[in-house]
Coordinates of C-alpha atoms and ligand atoms in Angstrom, one line a residue:
X588 CA 8.2 -1.9 22.9
X589 CA 8.6 -5.3 24.6
X590 CA 11.9 -5.7 26.4
X591 CA 12.8 -2.0 26.4
X592 CA 15.8 -1.7 28.8
X593 CA 15.4 0.7 31.7
X594 CA 18.3 2.7 30.4
X595 CA 16.8 3.2 26.9
X596 CA 13.3 3.7 28.4
X597 CA 14.7 6.7 30.3
X598 CA 16.3 8.1 27.1
X599 CA 13.8 7.5 24.4
X600 CA 10.9 9.8 23.5
X601 CA 7.5 8.8 25.0
X602 CA 6.0 8.5 21.5
X603 CA 8.6 6.0 20.5
X604 CA 8.6 3.9 23.7
X605 CA 5.2 2.6 22.9
X606 CA 6.1 1.4 19.4
X607 CA 7.1 -2.0 18.2
X608 CA 9.1 -2.9 15.1
X609 CA 6.8 -3.4 12.1
X610 CA 6.5 -7.2 11.9
X611 CA 4.3 -8.7 9.1
X612 CA 4.9 -12.1 10.6
X613 CA 6.8 -13.4 7.6
X614 CA 7.8 -17.1 7.6
X615 CA 9.6 -18.7 4.6
X616 CA 7.1 -20.8 2.8
X617 CA 6.2 -22.5 -0.5
X618 CA 3.3 -20.1 -1.5
X619 CA 3.5 -16.6 -0.2
X620 CA 0.2 -14.8 -0.4
X621 CA 0.8 -12.5 2.6
X622 CA 2.2 -9.2 1.4
X623 CA 0.2 -8.2 -1.6
X624 CA 3.2 -8.4 -3.9
X625 CA 2.9 -9.4 -7.6
X626 CA 3.3 -13.1 -7.3
X627 CA 4.2 -13.4 -10.9
X628 CA 7.8 -12.9 -11.4
X629 CA 9.2 -9.8 -13.3
X630 CA 8.5 -10.4 -17.1
X631 CA 11.7 -11.9 -18.6
X632 CA 12.4 -9.1 -21.1
X633 CA 12.0 -6.4 -18.5
X634 CA 14.3 -8.3 -16.1
X635 CA 16.9 -8.6 -18.9
X636 CA 16.7 -4.9 -19.6
X637 CA 17.0 -4.1 -15.8
X638 CA 20.1 -6.4 -15.6
X639 CA 21.6 -4.6 -18.5
X640 CA 20.9 -1.2 -17.0
X641 CA 22.3 -2.2 -13.7
X642 CA 25.4 -3.6 -15.3
X643 CA 26.0 -0.2 -16.9
X644 CA 25.4 1.7 -13.7
X645 CA 28.5 3.0 -11.8
X646 CA 28.4 2.5 -8.1
X647 CA 31.3 4.8 -7.1
X648 CA 29.2 8.0 -7.7
X649 CA 26.2 9.1 -5.6
X650 CA 22.8 8.8 -7.2
X651 CA 21.0 11.8 -8.7
X652 CA 19.6 13.1 -5.4
X653 CA 16.4 14.3 -7.1
X654 CA 16.0 11.3 -9.4
X655 CA 15.3 13.8 -12.1
X656 CA 15.4 11.4 -15.1
X657 CA 12.9 9.1 -13.4
X658 CA 10.8 12.1 -12.3
X659 CA 10.6 13.2 -15.9
X660 CA 9.6 9.8 -17.1
X661 CA 6.9 9.6 -14.4
X662 CA 5.7 13.1 -15.3
X663 CA 5.3 12.1 -19.0
X664 CA 3.5 8.9 -18.0
X665 CA 1.0 10.8 -15.8
X666 CA 0.7 13.9 -17.9
X667 CA 2.2 16.2 -15.3
X668 CA 5.5 18.1 -14.9
X669 CA 8.7 17.1 -13.1
X670 CA 7.7 19.6 -10.4
X671 CA 4.7 17.5 -9.6
X672 CA 6.6 14.4 -8.8
X673 CA 8.6 13.2 -5.7
X674 CA 10.4 9.8 -5.7
X675 CA 11.1 7.8 -2.6
X676 CA 12.4 4.6 -1.2
X677 CA 9.0 2.9 -1.5
X678 CA 5.6 4.3 -0.6
X679 CA 6.4 3.8 3.1
X680 CA 9.2 6.4 3.0
X681 CA 7.0 8.9 1.2
X682 CA 4.3 8.4 3.8
X683 CA 6.9 9.0 6.5
X684 CA 8.0 12.2 4.8
X685 CA 4.4 13.3 4.4
X686 CA 3.9 13.0 8.2
X687 CA 7.3 14.6 8.8
X688 CA 6.4 17.6 6.7
X689 CA 2.7 18.0 7.4
X690 CA 2.1 16.2 10.7
X691 CA 3.6 16.5 14.2
X692 CA 2.5 17.9 17.6
X693 CA -0.7 20.0 17.3
X694 CA -1.5 18.5 13.9
X695 CA -4.5 16.3 13.2
X696 CA -4.8 13.3 10.8
X697 CA -8.1 11.8 9.8
X698 CA -7.9 8.2 8.6
X699 CA -10.5 5.5 7.8
X700 CA -9.9 2.2 9.6
X701 CA -9.8 -0.7 9.1
X702 CA -6.9 0.5 6.8
X703 CA -3.1 0.4 6.3
X704 CA -1.7 0.6 9.8
X705 CA 1.5 2.4 8.8
X706 CA -0.4 5.7 8.9
X707 CA -1.2 5.1 12.6
X708 CA 2.4 4.1 13.4
X709 CA 3.9 7.2 11.7
X710 CA 1.4 9.4 13.4
X711 CA 2.4 8.1 16.8
X712 CA 6.1 8.3 15.9
X713 CA 5.8 12.0 15.0
X714 CA 3.3 13.0 17.6
X715 CA 0.4 13.6 15.2
X716 CA -3.1 13.1 16.7
X717 CA -5.3 10.7 14.8
X718 CA -9.1 11.0 14.4
X719 CA -10.6 7.8 13.1
X720 CA -13.5 7.8 10.7
X721 CA -14.6 4.1 11.0
X722 CA -15.8 2.4 7.9
X723 CA -19.1 0.6 7.8
X724 CA -18.6 -2.6 9.9
X725 CA -20.2 -4.8 7.4
X726 CA -19.4 -3.4 3.9
X727 CA -16.3 -1.3 4.9
X728 CA -17.6 1.5 2.7
X729 CA -16.6 5.0 3.8
X730 CA -19.0 7.1 5.9
X731 CA -18.8 10.1 3.7
X732 CA -21.0 12.3 5.8
X733 CA -18.8 11.7 8.9
X734 CA -15.6 12.0 6.9
X735 CA -16.5 15.3 5.3
X736 CA -17.4 16.7 8.8
X737 CA -14.1 15.5 10.3
X738 CA -12.1 16.7 7.3
X739 CA -13.2 20.3 7.9
X740 CA -10.9 20.5 10.9
X741 CA -8.1 18.2 9.7
X742 CA -4.5 19.1 8.7
X743 CA -4.2 15.8 6.9
X744 CA -6.7 13.2 5.6
X745 CA -5.6 9.8 4.1
X746 CA -8.0 7.6 2.2
X747 CA -6.6 4.4 0.7
X748 CA -8.1 3.5 -2.6
X749 CA -8.2 0.5 -3.1
X750 CA -8.2 0.2 0.7
X751 CA -5.8 -2.3 2.3
X752 CA -7.1 -4.7 3.6
X753 CA -10.7 -4.3 2.6
X754 CA -10.5 -3.6 -1.1
X755 CA -13.0 -0.7 -1.2
X756 CA -12.4 2.5 -3.3
X757 CA -13.4 6.1 -2.9
X758 CA -15.5 7.6 -5.8
X759 CA -13.6 10.4 -7.5
X760 CA -16.6 12.7 -6.8
X761 CA -16.3 12.0 -3.1
X762 CA -12.6 12.6 -3.2
X763 CA -13.2 16.0 -4.8
X764 CA -15.7 16.9 -2.1
X765 CA -13.1 15.8 0.5
X766 CA -10.5 18.1 -1.0
X767 CA -13.0 20.9 -1.0
X768 CA -14.0 20.3 2.6
X769 CA -10.5 19.9 4.0
X770 CA -8.4 23.0 4.7
X771 CA -5.3 20.8 4.9
X772 CA -3.9 18.1 2.6
X773 CA -5.8 15.1 1.3
X774 CA -3.8 12.0 0.4
X775 CA -5.3 9.3 -1.7
X776 CA -3.1 6.3 -1.4
X777 CA -3.4 4.5 -4.7
X778 CA -0.7 1.8 -4.1
X779 CA -3.1 -0.7 -5.7
X780 CA -4.7 1.4 -8.3
X781 CA -3.4 -0.6 -11.3
X782 CA -5.7 -3.5 -10.2
X783 CA -8.9 -1.4 -10.0
X784 CA -11.5 -0.7 -12.7
X785 CA -11.1 2.2 -15.1
X786 CA -12.4 5.5 -13.8
X787 CA -11.6 4.7 -10.2
X788 CA -8.3 6.6 -9.8
X789 CA -8.6 10.1 -8.4
X790 CA -5.5 11.3 -10.2
X791 CA -7.3 13.6 -12.6
X792 CA -8.4 15.7 -9.7
X793 CA -4.8 16.9 -9.3
X794 CA -5.6 19.4 -12.1
X795 CA -8.3 21.1 -10.1
X796 CA -7.4 20.4 -6.5
X797 CA -4.1 21.7 -5.3
X798 CA -4.4 20.1 -1.8
X799 CA -4.5 16.6 -3.2
X800 CA -1.6 14.2 -3.0
X801 CA -1.6 10.8 -4.8
X802 CA 0.7 8.1 -3.6
X803 CA 1.9 5.4 -6.0
X804 CA 4.3 2.5 -5.7
X805 CA 6.3 0.2 -8.0
X806 CA 6.0 -2.6 -5.4
X807 CA 2.7 -4.1 -6.4
X808 CA 1.7 -4.2 -10.1
X809 CA 5.3 -3.5 -11.3
X810 CA 7.1 -6.3 -9.4
X811 CA 9.7 -4.1 -7.6
X812 CA 8.7 -4.6 -4.0
X813 CA 12.3 -5.8 -3.3
X814 CA 13.8 -2.7 -4.9
X815 CA 11.8 -0.1 -3.0
X816 CA 10.6 2.7 -5.2
X817 CA 7.5 4.8 -4.9
X818 CA 6.4 8.3 -5.9
X819 CA 3.8 10.9 -5.1
X820 CA 2.1 13.3 -7.5
X821 CA 1.0 16.7 -6.1
X822 CA 1.1 20.5 -6.6
X823 CA 4.7 21.9 -6.9
X824 CA 4.7 23.6 -3.5
X825 CA 3.8 20.4 -1.8
X826 CA 6.4 18.5 -3.7
X827 CA 9.0 21.1 -2.7
X828 CA 8.3 20.5 1.0
X829 CA 8.5 16.8 0.5
X830 CA 11.8 17.3 -1.3
X831 CA 13.1 19.4 1.6
X832 CA 12.4 16.8 4.3
X833 CA 13.6 13.9 2.2
X834 CA 17.0 12.2 2.7
X835 CA 19.0 13.1 -0.5
X836 CA 20.2 9.7 -1.7
X837 CA 17.3 7.6 -0.7
X838 CA 16.6 6.2 -4.2
X839 CA 19.8 4.4 -4.9
X840 CA 21.4 4.1 -8.4
X841 CA 20.1 0.5 -8.9
X842 CA 16.6 1.5 -7.8
X843 CA 16.5 4.5 -10.1
X844 CA 17.8 2.4 -13.0
X845 CA 15.3 -0.4 -12.4
X846 CA 12.4 2.0 -12.0
X847 CA 13.3 3.8 -15.2
X848 CA 13.3 0.5 -17.2
X849 CA 10.0 -0.6 -15.7
X850 CA 8.5 2.8 -16.5
X851 CA 9.6 2.7 -20.1
X852 CA 8.3 -0.9 -20.5
X853 CA 5.2 -0.6 -18.3
X854 CA 2.9 -1.9 -21.1
X855 CA 4.5 -5.3 -20.7
X856 CA 2.9 -5.7 -17.3
X857 CA -0.6 -5.3 -18.6
X858 CA -1.4 -9.0 -19.4
X859 CA -0.3 -10.0 -15.9
X860 CA -2.3 -7.2 -14.3
X861 CA -5.4 -8.4 -16.3
X862 CA -4.8 -12.0 -15.2
X863 CA -4.6 -11.0 -11.6
X864 CA -7.8 -9.0 -11.9
X865 CA -9.6 -12.0 -13.5
X866 CA -8.0 -14.4 -11.0
X867 CA -9.2 -12.2 -8.2
X868 CA -12.8 -12.7 -9.3
X869 CA -12.3 -16.4 -9.8
X870 CA -10.7 -16.8 -6.3
X871 CA -13.4 -14.7 -4.7
X872 CA -16.1 -16.9 -6.2
X873 CA -14.3 -20.1 -5.2
X874 CA -13.6 -19.0 -1.6
X875 CA -17.1 -17.6 -1.2
X876 CA -18.6 -20.9 -2.2
X877 CA -17.0 -22.6 0.8
X878 CA -19.6 -22.9 3.6
X879 CA -19.1 -20.4 6.4
X880 CA -16.6 -18.3 4.4
X881 CA -17.4 -14.7 3.5
X882 CA -15.4 -12.7 0.9
X883 CA -15.6 -9.0 0.3
X884 CA -15.5 -7.5 -3.2
X885 CA -12.0 -6.0 -3.9
X886 CA -10.4 -3.7 -6.4
X887 CA -6.9 -4.6 -5.3
X888 CA -4.7 -7.6 -5.8
X889 CA -6.0 -9.1 -2.5
X890 CA -9.2 -10.3 -0.9
X891 CA -10.4 -9.9 2.7
X892 CA -11.9 -13.2 3.8
X893 CA -13.8 -14.1 6.9
X894 CA -13.2 -17.7 8.0
X895 CA -14.4 -19.3 11.2
X896 CA -11.4 -19.7 13.6
X897 CA -9.2 -17.6 11.3
X898 CA -6.2 -17.7 13.6
X899 CA -6.1 -21.5 13.6
X900 CA -6.8 -21.6 9.9
X901 CA -3.9 -19.2 9.2
X902 CA -1.5 -21.2 11.3
X903 CA -2.5 -24.5 9.7
X904 CA -2.2 -23.1 6.2
X905 CA 1.3 -22.2 7.1
X906 CA 2.3 -25.3 9.0
X907 CA 0.5 -28.0 7.0
X908 CA 0.4 -26.5 3.5
X909 CA 3.2 -24.0 3.6
X910 CA 0.9 -21.3 2.4
X911 CA 1.3 -17.9 4.0
X912 CA -1.5 -15.4 4.3
X913 CA -2.0 -12.4 6.5
X914 CA -3.9 -12.7 9.8
X915 CA -6.0 -9.6 10.6
X916 CA -8.3 -11.4 13.1
X917 CA -7.0 -9.4 16.1
X918 CA -7.3 -6.1 14.3
X919 CA -10.3 -4.0 15.5
X920 CA -13.3 -4.5 13.2
X921 CA -11.7 -7.5 11.4
X922 CA -12.6 -10.4 13.6
X923 CA -11.9 -13.8 12.0
X924 CA -10.5 -12.0 8.9
X925 CA -7.6 -13.1 6.8
X926 CA -6.1 -11.1 3.8
X927 CA -5.0 -13.2 0.9
X928 CA -3.0 -11.9 -2.0
X929 CA -4.3 -13.0 -5.4
X930 CA -1.7 -15.4 -6.8
X931 CA -1.2 -17.5 -9.9
X932 CA -4.0 -19.8 -10.9
X933 CA -2.2 -22.8 -9.4
X934 CA -1.5 -20.9 -6.1
X935 CA -5.2 -19.8 -6.0
X936 CA -6.4 -23.3 -6.5
X937 CA -4.1 -24.7 -3.8
X938 CA -5.2 -21.9 -1.4
X939 CA -8.9 -22.7 -2.1
X940 CA -8.5 -26.4 -1.6
X941 CA -6.5 -25.9 1.6
X942 CA -9.1 -23.4 3.1
X943 CA -12.0 -25.7 2.2
X944 CA -10.3 -28.6 4.0
X945 CA -9.3 -26.6 7.0
X946 CA -12.7 -25.0 7.5
X947 CA -14.1 -28.6 7.9
X948 CA -11.2 -29.6 10.1
X949 CA -11.6 -26.8 12.6
X950 CA -15.5 -26.8 12.7
Ligands
PMP2246 N1 0.2 2.0 0.8 C1 -0.5 0.9 1.0 C2 -2.0 0.9 1.1 C3 0.2 -0.3 1.1 O1 -0.5 -1.4 1.3 C4 1.6 -0.3 1.0 C5 2.4 -1.6 1.1 N2 2.0 -2.6 1.9 C6 2.3 0.9 0.8 C7 1.5 2.1 0.7 C8 3.8 1.0 0.7 O2 4.3 0.2 -0.2 P1 5.9 0.3 -0.6 O3 6.5 0.9 0.6 O4 6.3 -1.1 -0.9 O5 5.9 1.2 -1.8

């Protein structure tokens, strides 16, 4: 941590002293394509129903600590039982609880970078050792042979599918082999699954693999990033442990009410999700047609793009065009890479034009 005082350095745990606050480098801007949110606003009729539900929600009483009504709705949606569902304050909190319950000193996590860095941060925070199974440096596909070998001695394995920031997915057959190889717990983080092709989700494996955990969030496809609700699906004994380490009132009354409305109206989001999927392909083709730019295929609502002088391009996008994207150029394996969230057609056109001009400018 930069600027840690001598006093605090002498008091804080060693694991924590080396951490820095999570900073996605947010700057207010005109077009924000930096955080993989749904850049379409909440559909008006869902928003109206949320407003009504919130207006009818008392604030003087604690929330249902187990979020049971929401759990029941999620269970019906996914064809499981309440006992298979744990709700949290966003996927991030559920990940933290996962590490709290199953990680810690003496425990070993396998993850597959380049990937979501929060796994690494939570591992360090809780003293879990991390074994990295690097993805192919060019395609970012998983090295299944190496991953299966590493999984055999792992307490926890996390595979992100679609992977943030590279967009790759794990085939369900490979996920099944992973669960069979690993004596510990396998999490498939499906935060972006709603944007992927049919048949890509590993969720059906829950019926046959009791060491599988699937992570979901309402932050992406369902426009609730600001509200903070996520959930995991897993075998009842795993859910029980996650329930035991969880802070009781973490899903507040407004969050539970909003998530319940969204769940019951989830079909309304379909057209927007379909548009984001088709815009992703259009944007990938447009960016890929710019000389010197490489775009990887993606199953998420974002694209990984290699641009010459990415750091400068990212800064000029922000300062000259007021467009914010995420700079991954200093992350290992992601030299000159930016991650761009798929936006509305107008946002995507503006981004493409701006990158095309900047690539010429910085050449
Ligand atoms: N998993 C992945 C792969 C993510 O990219 C994110 C959000 N950036 C999350 C989980 C957590 O999302 P949230 O906390 O908003 O639910």
